[in-house]
Short mmCIF file of C-alpha atoms and ligand atoms in Angstrom, two decimals:
data_model
loop_
_atom_site.label_atom_id
_atom_site.label_comp_id
_atom_site.label_asym_id
_atom_site.label_seq_id
_atom_site.Cartn_x
_atom_site.Cartn_y
_atom_site.Cartn_z
CA UNK A 1 72.15 -181.58 -63.52
CA UNK A 2 69.43 -184.46 -64.63
CA UNK A 3 72.35 -186.81 -64.52
CA UNK A 4 73.98 -185.82 -60.78
CA UNK A 5 70.19 -185.93 -59.23
CA UNK A 6 69.62 -189.16 -61.97
CA UNK A 7 72.05 -191.29 -59.79
CA UNK A 8 70.95 -189.09 -56.50
CA UNK A 9 67.76 -191.17 -56.35
CA UNK A 10 69.38 -194.21 -57.39
CA UNK A 11 70.95 -193.73 -54.28
CA UNK A 12 68.32 -193.26 -52.37
CA UNK A 13 66.58 -195.81 -53.73
CA UNK A 14 69.35 -198.54 -52.70
CA UNK A 15 69.06 -196.36 -49.13
CA UNK A 16 65.91 -197.64 -48.22
CA UNK A 17 66.45 -200.98 -49.00
CA UNK A 18 69.91 -200.94 -46.13
CA UNK A 19 67.62 -199.99 -43.98
CA UNK A 20 67.64 -202.12 -41.31
CA UNK A 21 66.93 -201.60 -37.59
CA UNK A 22 69.45 -199.73 -36.29
CA UNK A 23 68.81 -197.20 -39.13
CA UNK A 24 65.07 -196.42 -36.61
CA UNK A 25 66.54 -195.79 -33.10
CA UNK A 26 66.32 -192.31 -33.48
CA UNK A 27 62.38 -192.02 -34.76
CA UNK A 28 62.14 -194.36 -31.84
CA UNK A 29 63.70 -191.86 -29.79
CA UNK A 30 60.80 -190.16 -30.22
CA UNK A 31 57.95 -192.24 -30.10
CA UNK A 32 59.36 -193.85 -27.16
CA UNK A 33 59.70 -190.46 -25.73
CA UNK A 34 55.63 -189.09 -27.75
CA UNK A 35 53.63 -190.76 -25.26
CA UNK A 36 54.24 -187.85 -22.77
CA UNK A 37 52.10 -186.11 -25.43
CA UNK A 38 48.88 -187.60 -23.30
CA UNK A 39 48.68 -185.30 -20.07
CA UNK A 40 47.46 -182.66 -22.68
CA UNK A 41 44.91 -181.51 -22.89
CA UNK A 42 42.79 -179.60 -25.55
CA UNK A 43 39.74 -177.41 -23.34
CA UNK A 44 37.87 -176.79 -25.54
CA UNK A 45 35.39 -173.41 -24.60
CA UNK A 46 31.24 -174.15 -25.12
CA UNK A 47 29.41 -173.78 -28.64
CA UNK A 48 27.32 -170.91 -29.23
CA UNK A 49 28.80 -168.91 -25.20
CA UNK A 50 30.70 -165.73 -25.43
CA UNK A 51 34.09 -165.76 -25.34
CA UNK A 52 35.31 -162.34 -23.46
CA UNK A 53 38.98 -162.67 -23.45
CA UNK A 54 40.20 -160.07 -20.67
CA UNK A 55 43.35 -157.82 -20.17
CA UNK A 56 45.32 -156.79 -17.56
CA UNK A 57 48.54 -155.13 -16.94
CA UNK A 58 49.40 -156.17 -14.23
CA UNK A 59 50.44 -152.64 -11.49
CA UNK A 60 50.29 -150.72 -13.88
CA UNK A 61 50.86 -147.51 -12.55
CA UNK A 62 54.54 -148.58 -10.92
CA UNK A 63 55.05 -149.67 -14.60
CA UNK A 64 54.54 -146.37 -14.98
CA UNK A 65 56.92 -145.25 -12.33
CA UNK A 66 59.82 -147.88 -13.61
CA UNK A 67 58.95 -146.15 -16.53
CA UNK A 68 59.85 -142.27 -15.89
CA UNK A 69 56.28 -141.91 -17.32
CA UNK A 70 55.00 -138.72 -14.57
CA UNK A 71 53.19 -136.30 -15.71
CA UNK A 72 49.45 -137.71 -17.05
CA UNK A 73 50.82 -140.71 -17.01
CA UNK A 74 46.70 -142.36 -17.05
CA UNK A 75 46.06 -140.56 -20.06
CA UNK A 76 49.68 -141.70 -22.12
CA UNK A 77 48.60 -145.12 -21.28
CA UNK A 78 44.32 -144.83 -22.34
CA UNK A 79 46.26 -143.23 -25.71
CA UNK A 80 48.62 -146.72 -26.00
CA UNK A 81 45.64 -149.25 -24.69
CA UNK A 82 42.96 -147.67 -27.18
CA UNK A 83 46.22 -147.61 -30.40
CA UNK A 84 46.51 -151.32 -29.61
CA UNK A 85 43.45 -152.50 -28.96
CA UNK A 86 42.94 -150.97 -32.40
CA UNK A 87 45.45 -152.75 -33.84
CA UNK A 88 44.52 -155.71 -31.65
CA UNK A 89 41.16 -155.64 -33.07
CA UNK A 90 42.42 -154.91 -36.75
CA UNK A 91 44.57 -158.34 -36.70
CA UNK A 92 41.74 -160.32 -35.03
CA UNK A 93 38.67 -160.01 -37.08
CA UNK A 94 36.76 -162.70 -34.94
CA UNK A 95 36.25 -160.02 -31.99
CA UNK A 96 33.62 -158.34 -32.52
CA UNK A 97 33.73 -155.66 -29.72
CA UNK A 98 35.61 -153.49 -27.71
CA UNK A 99 36.04 -152.02 -23.91
CA UNK A 100 38.67 -150.59 -22.26
CA UNK A 101 39.59 -148.67 -19.32
CA UNK A 102 41.96 -147.93 -16.96
CA UNK A 103 44.76 -150.36 -16.82
CA UNK A 104 41.79 -153.09 -18.09
CA UNK A 105 40.83 -154.32 -22.25
CA UNK A 106 37.83 -157.20 -21.99
CA UNK A 107 37.58 -158.19 -26.62
CA UNK A 108 34.36 -159.90 -26.67
CA UNK A 109 34.96 -162.93 -30.01
CA UNK A 110 31.60 -162.81 -32.40
CA UNK A 111 29.93 -165.32 -30.51
CA UNK A 112 29.54 -168.63 -32.94
CA UNK A 113 33.25 -168.13 -33.39
CA UNK A 114 34.95 -171.36 -34.44
CA UNK A 115 38.36 -169.84 -33.97
CA UNK A 116 41.59 -172.21 -32.69
CA UNK A 117 38.82 -175.23 -32.06
CA UNK A 118 37.95 -172.54 -29.19
CA UNK A 119 40.65 -173.68 -27.46
CA UNK A 120 40.68 -171.92 -24.70
CA UNK A 121 45.00 -171.65 -23.86
CA UNK A 122 45.44 -171.04 -27.88
CA UNK A 123 42.90 -168.06 -28.12
CA UNK A 124 43.82 -166.32 -24.83
CA UNK A 125 48.18 -166.66 -24.88
CA UNK A 126 47.59 -165.40 -28.74
CA UNK A 127 45.36 -161.90 -28.25
CA UNK A 128 47.69 -162.09 -24.32
CA UNK A 129 50.10 -162.21 -26.94
CA UNK A 130 49.19 -159.65 -29.92
CA UNK A 131 48.06 -157.40 -27.90
CA UNK A 132 52.07 -157.34 -25.38
CA UNK A 133 53.78 -157.45 -28.92
CA UNK A 134 51.14 -154.54 -30.20
CA UNK A 135 51.88 -152.34 -27.32
CA UNK A 136 55.72 -152.21 -26.75
CA UNK A 137 55.50 -150.64 -30.69
CA UNK A 138 52.58 -148.32 -29.52
CA UNK A 139 55.01 -147.71 -26.82
CA UNK A 140 57.31 -145.61 -29.70
CA UNK A 141 54.50 -143.63 -30.90
CA UNK A 142 53.45 -142.22 -27.58
CA UNK A 143 56.89 -142.08 -25.12
CA UNK A 144 60.15 -140.55 -26.19
CA UNK A 145 62.66 -142.47 -23.92
CA UNK A 146 62.70 -146.18 -24.29
CA UNK A 147 61.39 -149.11 -21.95
CA UNK A 148 63.08 -149.91 -19.01
CA UNK A 149 60.79 -152.16 -17.61
CA UNK A 150 58.73 -154.38 -18.93
CA UNK A 151 54.81 -154.98 -18.65
CA UNK A 152 54.01 -157.92 -17.11
CA UNK A 153 49.96 -159.22 -18.45
CA UNK A 154 47.01 -160.73 -17.18
CA UNK A 155 44.78 -162.20 -19.30
CA UNK A 156 41.12 -164.63 -18.08
CA UNK A 157 38.32 -165.66 -19.63
CA UNK A 158 34.86 -164.95 -18.86
CA UNK A 159 31.40 -167.70 -20.54
CA UNK A 160 28.52 -165.82 -21.18
CA UNK A 161 26.14 -168.43 -21.53
CA UNK A 162 23.06 -165.54 -23.12
CA UNK A 163 22.52 -161.24 -24.07
CA UNK A 164 21.24 -160.73 -21.18
CA UNK A 165 24.92 -161.83 -19.03
CA UNK A 166 26.76 -160.14 -22.36
CA UNK A 167 24.68 -156.64 -22.46
CA UNK A 168 25.35 -157.48 -18.41
CA UNK A 169 28.45 -158.30 -18.01
CA UNK A 170 29.40 -154.79 -19.76
CA UNK A 171 27.48 -153.09 -18.25
CA UNK A 172 28.80 -153.91 -14.77
CA UNK A 173 32.57 -153.07 -15.83
CA UNK A 174 31.74 -149.34 -17.06
CA UNK A 175 29.76 -148.69 -13.47
CA UNK A 176 33.69 -150.61 -12.34
CA UNK A 177 35.37 -147.85 -14.81
CA UNK A 178 33.20 -144.84 -12.85
CA UNK A 179 33.64 -145.84 -10.15
CA UNK A 180 37.95 -146.38 -10.46
CA UNK A 181 37.85 -142.47 -12.34
CA UNK A 182 35.70 -140.77 -10.57
CA UNK A 183 37.70 -141.44 -6.81
CA UNK A 184 41.12 -140.98 -9.33
CA UNK A 185 39.19 -137.79 -10.78
CA UNK A 186 39.18 -137.16 -6.28
CA UNK A 187 41.90 -137.59 -5.35
CA UNK A 188 44.36 -136.45 -8.10
CA UNK A 189 43.01 -133.51 -7.88
CA UNK A 190 43.20 -132.89 -3.55
CA UNK A 191 46.18 -133.23 -4.15
CA UNK A 192 46.97 -131.74 -7.37
CA UNK A 193 44.06 -127.97 -7.00
CA UNK A 194 43.41 -128.37 -3.18
CA UNK A 195 47.03 -128.94 -2.42
CA UNK A 196 46.62 -131.67 0.60
CA UNK A 197 49.17 -133.83 0.66
CA UNK A 198 48.43 -138.38 -0.59
CA UNK A 199 47.51 -139.19 2.25
CA UNK A 200 45.01 -136.19 3.53
CA UNK A 201 43.78 -136.99 0.60
CA UNK A 202 43.74 -140.57 1.31
CA UNK A 203 41.71 -140.05 3.97
CA UNK A 204 39.35 -137.81 2.83
CA UNK A 205 37.88 -140.22 0.01
CA UNK A 206 37.49 -142.68 2.18
CA UNK A 207 34.45 -143.93 3.07
CA UNK A 208 32.20 -141.03 0.81
CA UNK A 209 30.10 -142.61 -1.38
CA UNK A 210 29.31 -141.16 -4.45
CA UNK A 211 27.90 -138.00 -4.01
CA UNK A 212 30.77 -137.35 -1.38
CA UNK A 213 33.33 -137.57 -3.95
CA UNK A 214 31.18 -135.06 -6.42
CA UNK A 215 30.74 -132.82 -3.60
CA UNK A 216 34.52 -132.79 -2.69
CA UNK A 217 35.62 -132.05 -6.84
CA UNK A 218 33.17 -129.53 -6.14
CA UNK A 219 33.46 -127.23 -3.51
CA UNK A 220 37.05 -128.25 -2.43
CA UNK A 221 38.34 -127.98 -7.00
CA UNK A 222 36.51 -126.31 -8.53
CA UNK A 223 35.81 -128.83 -10.52
CA UNK A 224 32.65 -130.53 -11.84
CA UNK A 225 33.24 -134.45 -12.53
CA UNK A 226 30.06 -134.12 -15.36
CA UNK A 227 32.40 -131.47 -16.78
CA UNK A 228 35.63 -134.11 -16.99
CA UNK A 229 36.89 -135.96 -20.43
CA UNK A 230 34.15 -138.72 -21.74
CA UNK A 231 36.47 -141.30 -22.46
CA UNK A 232 37.96 -141.45 -18.66
CA UNK A 233 34.83 -141.90 -17.16
CA UNK A 234 32.81 -143.73 -19.83
CA UNK A 235 36.30 -145.85 -21.48
CA UNK A 236 36.57 -146.16 -24.60
CA UNK A 237 33.96 -148.87 -26.76
CA UNK A 238 35.65 -150.31 -30.09
CA UNK A 239 33.27 -151.34 -32.65
CA UNK A 240 34.16 -152.75 -35.80
CA UNK A 241 31.64 -149.85 -37.76
CA UNK A 242 32.49 -146.75 -35.77
CA UNK A 243 34.38 -146.18 -32.57
CA UNK A 244 31.62 -143.96 -31.07
CA UNK A 245 31.84 -143.23 -27.32
CA UNK A 246 28.49 -145.38 -26.69
CA UNK A 247 27.11 -146.54 -23.09
CA UNK A 248 26.24 -149.75 -21.87
CA UNK A 249 23.34 -148.84 -19.71
CA UNK A 250 20.89 -147.60 -22.88
CA UNK A 251 18.45 -149.95 -25.06
CA UNK A 252 19.70 -147.56 -27.87
CA UNK A 253 23.22 -149.51 -27.67
CA UNK A 254 22.24 -152.42 -27.37
CA UNK A 255 19.30 -152.16 -31.20
CA UNK A 256 21.66 -150.37 -32.88
CA UNK A 257 24.96 -149.97 -32.21
CA UNK A 258 25.31 -153.69 -31.78
CA UNK A 259 22.58 -155.72 -32.13
CA UNK A 260 21.76 -159.21 -30.31
CA UNK A 261 19.28 -162.11 -31.55
CA UNK A 262 17.90 -161.85 -28.28
CA UNK A 263 15.93 -159.33 -26.24
CA UNK A 264 17.45 -157.73 -23.74
CA UNK A 265 16.59 -155.37 -21.16
CA UNK A 266 18.34 -152.98 -18.01
CA UNK A 267 18.75 -154.79 -15.10
CA UNK A 268 20.95 -154.29 -11.40
CA UNK A 269 21.97 -157.76 -10.45
CA UNK A 270 25.14 -158.19 -12.08
CA UNK A 271 26.73 -160.38 -8.87
CA UNK A 272 25.67 -163.88 -10.35
CA UNK A 273 28.56 -162.91 -13.66
CA UNK A 274 31.42 -164.27 -11.50
CA UNK A 275 30.41 -167.51 -11.50
CA UNK A 276 31.56 -167.92 -15.06
CA UNK A 277 34.66 -167.06 -14.73
CA UNK A 278 37.23 -170.37 -16.27
CA UNK A 279 38.74 -172.06 -13.28
CA UNK A 280 41.79 -173.44 -14.99
CA UNK A 281 42.40 -175.81 -11.84
CA UNK A 282 46.13 -176.11 -11.15
CA UNK A 283 47.27 -179.55 -8.83
CA UNK A 284 49.37 -179.06 -6.10
CA UNK A 285 52.50 -180.74 -6.56
CA UNK A 286 52.82 -181.53 -10.02
CA UNK A 287 55.44 -179.91 -12.92
CA UNK A 288 54.20 -177.57 -14.33
CA UNK A 289 55.38 -176.98 -18.11
CA UNK A 290 54.06 -174.06 -19.68
CA UNK A 291 55.54 -174.75 -23.66
CA UNK A 292 55.65 -171.46 -26.16
CA UNK A 293 55.18 -171.26 -29.64
CA UNK A 294 55.32 -169.64 -32.38
CA UNK A 295 52.28 -167.79 -34.80
CA UNK A 296 52.40 -168.98 -38.54
CA UNK A 297 56.24 -168.97 -38.36
CA UNK A 298 56.81 -170.13 -41.31
CA UNK A 299 55.49 -166.84 -42.26
CA UNK A 300 57.09 -165.05 -39.91
CA UNK A 301 60.76 -165.87 -40.95
CA UNK A 302 60.58 -165.40 -44.69
CA UNK A 303 59.21 -162.15 -43.66
CA UNK A 304 62.31 -160.91 -41.95
CA UNK A 305 64.72 -163.37 -44.47
CA UNK A 306 65.94 -165.76 -41.45
CA UNK A 307 68.99 -167.36 -42.79
CA UNK A 308 67.87 -171.26 -43.32
CA UNK A 309 67.71 -173.83 -41.98
CA UNK A 310 69.16 -172.07 -38.81
CA UNK A 311 69.57 -167.94 -37.40
CA UNK A 312 70.99 -167.77 -35.25
CA UNK A 313 69.90 -163.46 -34.12
CA UNK A 314 66.64 -164.75 -34.11
CA UNK A 315 67.02 -168.10 -31.39
CA UNK A 316 69.76 -165.86 -29.99
CA UNK A 317 66.62 -163.48 -29.00
CA UNK A 318 64.47 -166.72 -28.68
CA UNK A 319 66.84 -167.21 -25.30
CA UNK A 320 67.93 -163.87 -24.03
CA UNK A 321 63.68 -163.36 -24.26
CA UNK A 322 63.75 -167.18 -22.00
CA UNK A 323 66.55 -165.42 -19.88
CA UNK A 324 63.55 -162.41 -19.17
CA UNK A 325 60.86 -165.26 -18.03
CA UNK A 326 62.96 -166.35 -15.72
CA UNK A 327 64.22 -163.01 -14.42
CA UNK A 328 60.51 -162.43 -14.02
CA UNK A 329 59.70 -165.94 -12.46
CA UNK A 330 61.82 -168.11 -10.52
CA UNK A 331 59.31 -170.70 -10.04
CA UNK A 332 60.67 -170.97 -13.75
CA UNK A 333 63.37 -173.73 -12.48
CA UNK A 334 65.09 -174.62 -16.09
CA UNK A 335 63.88 -173.41 -19.36
CA UNK A 336 64.08 -176.13 -23.40
CA UNK A 337 63.59 -174.04 -27.18
CA UNK A 338 64.40 -174.85 -30.73
CA UNK A 339 62.97 -172.91 -33.08
CA UNK A 340 60.44 -170.93 -32.72
CA UNK A 341 59.36 -172.90 -29.04
CA UNK A 342 59.86 -172.91 -25.45
CA UNK A 343 59.24 -174.72 -22.38
CA UNK A 344 59.50 -173.87 -18.69
CA UNK A 345 59.47 -176.25 -15.98
CA UNK A 346 58.30 -175.08 -13.26
CA UNK A 347 59.09 -176.72 -9.72
CA UNK A 348 57.06 -179.09 -8.26
CA UNK A 349 56.64 -177.37 -4.08
CA UNK A 350 55.89 -173.95 -3.35
CA UNK A 351 55.49 -173.04 -6.53
CA UNK A 352 51.90 -170.47 -5.61
CA UNK A 353 50.04 -170.80 -9.07
CA UNK A 354 46.35 -172.06 -8.55
CA UNK A 355 45.15 -171.05 -11.90
CA UNK A 356 46.54 -172.75 -15.61
CA UNK A 357 45.26 -168.80 -18.15
CA UNK A 358 46.51 -166.09 -14.93
CA UNK A 359 49.39 -168.49 -15.41
CA UNK A 360 50.09 -168.50 -18.93
CA UNK A 361 48.86 -164.94 -19.75
CA UNK A 362 51.80 -163.80 -17.57
CA UNK A 363 54.66 -165.60 -19.32
CA UNK A 364 53.32 -165.60 -22.32
CA UNK A 365 53.10 -162.04 -22.64
CA UNK A 366 56.90 -161.49 -20.42
CA UNK A 367 58.35 -163.34 -23.58
CA UNK A 368 56.40 -161.67 -25.89
CA UNK A 369 57.59 -158.41 -24.88
CA UNK A 370 61.04 -159.43 -24.48
CA UNK A 371 61.29 -160.86 -27.76
CA UNK A 372 59.90 -157.68 -28.84
CA UNK A 373 61.43 -154.45 -27.53
CA UNK A 374 64.72 -156.50 -27.51
CA UNK A 375 63.90 -157.44 -31.39
CA UNK A 376 66.23 -154.54 -32.51
CA UNK A 377 69.34 -156.32 -30.33
CA UNK A 378 70.36 -158.47 -32.50
CA UNK A 379 68.76 -157.76 -35.97
CA UNK A 380 69.80 -154.80 -35.74
CA UNK A 381 69.59 -154.49 -40.06
CA UNK A 382 66.79 -155.52 -40.19
CA UNK A 383 63.36 -153.27 -39.16
CA UNK A 384 60.38 -155.37 -36.77
CA UNK A 385 57.51 -155.74 -39.45
CA UNK A 386 54.49 -157.24 -38.23
CA UNK A 387 53.24 -158.38 -34.61
CA UNK A 388 55.34 -161.32 -33.03
CA UNK A 389 52.99 -163.94 -31.51
CA UNK A 390 53.36 -167.28 -29.73
CA UNK A 391 50.36 -169.30 -28.35
CA UNK A 392 51.38 -170.77 -25.04
CA UNK A 393 49.96 -173.90 -23.26
CA UNK A 394 50.57 -175.97 -20.25
CA UNK A 395 50.41 -179.23 -19.01
CA UNK A 396 51.18 -181.06 -15.64
CA UNK A 397 54.10 -183.77 -14.92
CA UNK A 398 53.01 -186.37 -12.24
CA UNK A 399 56.32 -187.58 -11.91
CA UNK A 400 59.90 -186.41 -12.99
CA UNK A 401 60.11 -189.23 -15.11
CA UNK A 402 57.77 -187.66 -17.46
CA UNK A 403 58.98 -183.95 -17.25
CA UNK A 404 62.59 -185.76 -18.36
CA UNK A 405 60.27 -188.16 -20.89
CA UNK A 406 58.80 -184.69 -22.16
CA UNK A 407 62.34 -182.47 -22.24
CA UNK A 408 63.46 -185.06 -23.54
CA UNK A 409 60.59 -186.17 -27.16
CA UNK A 410 61.42 -182.14 -27.14
CA UNK A 411 65.14 -182.36 -27.60
CA UNK A 412 64.43 -185.42 -30.20
CA UNK A 413 62.69 -183.25 -32.30
CA UNK A 414 65.44 -180.74 -32.31
CA UNK A 415 67.57 -183.32 -32.94
CA UNK A 416 65.63 -184.69 -35.95
CA UNK A 417 64.27 -181.76 -37.53
CA UNK A 418 67.97 -179.72 -37.35
CA UNK A 419 68.54 -183.56 -39.27
CA UNK A 420 66.63 -182.95 -41.68
CA UNK A 421 66.55 -179.19 -42.76
CA UNK A 422 70.73 -179.42 -42.59
CA UNK A 423 70.46 -182.16 -45.43
CA UNK A 424 66.99 -180.06 -47.62
CA UNK A 425 68.81 -176.85 -47.49
CA UNK A 426 72.30 -178.64 -48.56
CA UNK A 427 70.83 -180.54 -50.79
CA UNK A 428 68.67 -177.36 -52.11
CA UNK A 429 71.88 -174.27 -52.30
CA UNK A 430 75.03 -176.69 -52.56
CA UNK A 431 73.13 -178.75 -55.27
CA UNK A 432 71.13 -176.89 -56.97
CA UNK A 433 67.52 -179.98 -55.97
CA UNK A 434 64.15 -178.07 -56.65
CA UNK A 435 62.30 -176.98 -53.25
CA UNK A 436 60.12 -180.94 -54.36
CA UNK A 437 63.15 -183.05 -55.27
CA UNK A 438 64.99 -182.37 -52.09
CA UNK A 439 61.96 -183.32 -50.61
CA UNK A 440 60.80 -186.78 -52.60
CA UNK A 441 65.03 -187.53 -52.57
CA UNK A 442 64.19 -187.53 -48.42
CA UNK A 443 61.87 -188.76 -48.50
CA UNK A 444 61.52 -191.80 -45.72
CA UNK A 445 65.72 -191.23 -44.77
CA UNK A 446 66.59 -191.89 -41.46
CA UNK A 447 69.07 -190.77 -38.87
CA UNK A 448 71.93 -192.62 -39.84
CA UNK A 449 70.67 -192.33 -43.92
CA UNK A 450 70.63 -188.30 -44.00
CA UNK A 451 73.66 -188.20 -41.50
CA UNK A 452 75.43 -191.21 -44.88
CA UNK A 453 74.38 -188.16 -47.17
CA UNK A 454 75.76 -184.66 -45.83
CA UNK A 455 79.19 -186.60 -45.58
CA UNK A 456 79.34 -188.60 -48.05
CA UNK A 457 77.44 -186.67 -50.42
CA UNK A 458 77.50 -182.89 -48.99
CA UNK A 459 80.76 -182.49 -47.60
CA UNK A 460 80.27 -182.59 -43.85
CA UNK A 461 80.43 -183.85 -40.70
CA UNK A 462 76.30 -184.12 -39.17
CA UNK A 463 78.85 -183.13 -36.00
CA UNK A 464 80.31 -180.99 -36.74
CA UNK A 465 77.34 -178.23 -37.45
CA UNK A 466 76.57 -176.27 -34.12
CA UNK A 467 75.66 -177.58 -30.43
CA UNK A 468 72.89 -174.59 -30.27
CA UNK A 469 71.27 -175.87 -33.54
CA UNK A 470 71.18 -179.85 -33.41
CA UNK A 471 71.25 -179.52 -29.40
CA UNK A 472 68.98 -177.00 -28.45
CA UNK A 473 69.13 -173.80 -25.59
CA UNK A 474 68.45 -175.41 -22.15
CA UNK A 475 68.64 -172.14 -19.11
CA UNK A 476 69.22 -173.22 -15.33
CA UNK A 477 70.87 -172.06 -12.31
CA UNK A 478 74.13 -174.20 -12.26
CA UNK A 479 74.84 -175.50 -9.45
CA UNK A 480 78.81 -176.51 -9.91
CA UNK A 481 80.13 -173.04 -10.38
CA UNK A 482 78.31 -172.38 -7.56
CA UNK A 483 76.13 -168.31 -8.11
CA UNK A 484 73.37 -168.28 -9.25
CA UNK A 485 73.47 -167.23 -12.20
CA UNK A 486 71.77 -168.28 -15.26
CA UNK A 487 73.64 -170.22 -17.96
CA UNK A 488 72.51 -171.05 -22.33
CA UNK A 489 73.61 -174.26 -22.75
CA UNK A 490 73.75 -176.34 -25.69
CA UNK A 491 73.97 -179.97 -24.63
CA UNK A 492 72.04 -183.65 -24.23
CA UNK A 493 68.92 -183.69 -22.26
CA UNK A 494 68.41 -187.13 -22.51
CA UNK A 495 71.27 -189.11 -20.96
CA UNK A 496 71.43 -189.75 -17.82
CA UNK A 497 74.57 -186.67 -17.25
CA UNK A 498 72.93 -183.42 -17.31
CA UNK A 499 70.44 -184.94 -14.43
CA UNK A 500 73.61 -186.89 -12.37
CA UNK A 501 75.42 -183.16 -12.60
CA UNK A 502 72.65 -181.65 -11.68
CA UNK A 503 70.89 -183.37 -9.50
CA UNK A 504 69.11 -180.85 -7.64
CA UNK A 505 67.27 -178.92 -10.36
CA UNK A 506 64.49 -180.08 -10.32
CA UNK A 507 63.78 -182.81 -7.88
CA UNK A 508 63.39 -180.43 -4.33
CA UNK A 509 62.08 -182.02 -1.66
CA UNK A 510 59.44 -180.66 -0.02
CA UNK A 511 60.08 -177.79 1.98
CA UNK A 512 57.17 -177.93 5.22
P1 GTP B 1 52.15 -172.66 -35.75
O1 GTP B 1 53.20 -172.76 -34.66
O2 GTP B 1 50.75 -173.66 -36.12
O3 GTP B 1 51.74 -171.21 -36.03
O4 GTP B 1 53.13 -172.65 -37.94
P2 GTP B 1 54.74 -171.75 -37.66
O5 GTP B 1 55.03 -171.76 -39.07
O6 GTP B 1 54.96 -171.03 -36.31
O7 GTP B 1 55.56 -173.57 -37.86
P3 GTP B 1 56.16 -174.17 -36.90
O8 GTP B 1 55.78 -173.92 -35.50
O9 GTP B 1 55.67 -176.05 -36.71
O10 GTP B 1 57.87 -174.00 -36.81
C1 GTP B 1 58.59 -173.93 -36.65
C2 GTP B 1 58.87 -172.46 -38.09
O11 GTP B 1 59.23 -171.57 -37.59
C3 GTP B 1 59.60 -173.57 -39.31
O12 GTP B 1 59.23 -174.04 -40.04
C4 GTP B 1 59.86 -172.83 -40.09
O13 GTP B 1 59.79 -171.87 -41.09
C5 GTP B 1 60.15 -171.27 -39.36
N1 GTP B 1 62.08 -171.44 -37.84
C6 GTP B 1 61.83 -171.16 -37.14
N2 GTP B 1 62.95 -171.15 -36.53
C7 GTP B 1 63.94 -170.44 -38.06
C8 GTP B 1 65.20 -170.38 -38.44
O14 GTP B 1 65.73 -170.30 -36.47
N3 GTP B 1 65.61 -169.92 -39.09
C9 GTP B 1 64.39 -169.84 -40.70
N4 GTP B 1 63.96 -170.36 -41.60
N5 GTP B 1 62.39 -170.43 -40.26
C10 GTP B 1 62.90 -170.80 -38.51
MG1 MG B 2 55.70 -172.32 -34.60
#
């Protein structure tokens, strides 16, 4: 074995000498396209501001109805949210405080957190994604029937400059919780106890104030609102040390449960808070690309014993999750995936999206939800051991050329990684190299060197490798076939032919 290693290492040094200009082609391809990275922005959040990450379940009542949750659906939803909040806070220690009510959860990060270097898209998408997978996994503990319709989560970031703002923000949210719950309790009981129709109940509640709703509940339903469950009236507060349902309005909470550095007081003005919501304006008439990437998939793939270098099950599951995204968001015209990443290209005109945080939240939540929910269909023998998490970023490209270069960059990356990994694992598994010596052996080699090593030393013709491994996956509506179904192809998208065959895919005309 030592002799073989020596021979191979000798050949490696010869390879270095034999390098010529043509051998640098694939690296050139990558560097030629790499300029597209300069379109990416690193929107960092200002230091020493409280970061509030808010997660909203979109149309949660409709979502519960579609999944046939009828009796006590609000209670079940609250229980799932509570459990998900605890899981997320358990996994993400930088969250100092959580607050959940109705279909909303606010996670408040430590004021001085440097998590993900305070990069806005990264912070938001990671938490939303973590929340989505925890939600899907918790669902099974509370509802017997499997999910048939997946939830979508929207997200936003609010950046609060002072302790007083944080106190005002959560106090105001608790007020909203109270108003929503009082209205819903009144409507529900007018139907269930006073036997009014839904329309009659809505009519009765319309334009009533707090006192009048209390009165309706008392006189027509014999219910004293004060006796309603505290978690419904006040929402659920999640602290690191205790989970007491507390009251944000009281000084006590800010003095003992969640002490702040600056002095704060009860304040009854909240309107000013809306100006702290972050808005990442989307330029009109640009192509939008949302790129998703698995978080810590090196560890995730090891935990779940992924095949090396490519696991067909994982790649097919990623493709399935991408199709779920494309069905949910028809504005996505093409998607391209490889390894643990997927890029979604959104058409230029008439997509209607105005704000980046909302867009990346919804897309990453649907992708994560689908990946988690359909895991068992692809990994029948392997239990999902932890929450899969993805991050997302949004990049705006001004021209068709720049989007094409972006996609070429990703496909060139797929090619380079796959060729390296194929060589590496064959050296380790078939030639008995240690991981370090295989790494050393391949150091500095170019594409042609690796093709030759594969052919001459490992008896493998690289072009025979599966197209999905070599080229990644492209999903789009195939115009040539005439129908509108999404197709998954493993074809070249760097050269012109794909774009000639699918000339209308991205290059649409403005309708009005
Ligand atoms: P971050 O994205 O920075 O959080 O790190 P990461 O660990 O996810 O690494 P990165 O995204 O750079 O690369 C993806 C990693 O996922 C690869 O390095 C592999 O370790 C792993 N991976 C993805 N697909 C497969 C697969 O099909 N088989 C195996 N064995 N591993 C895979
Ligand atoms: Mg990754």
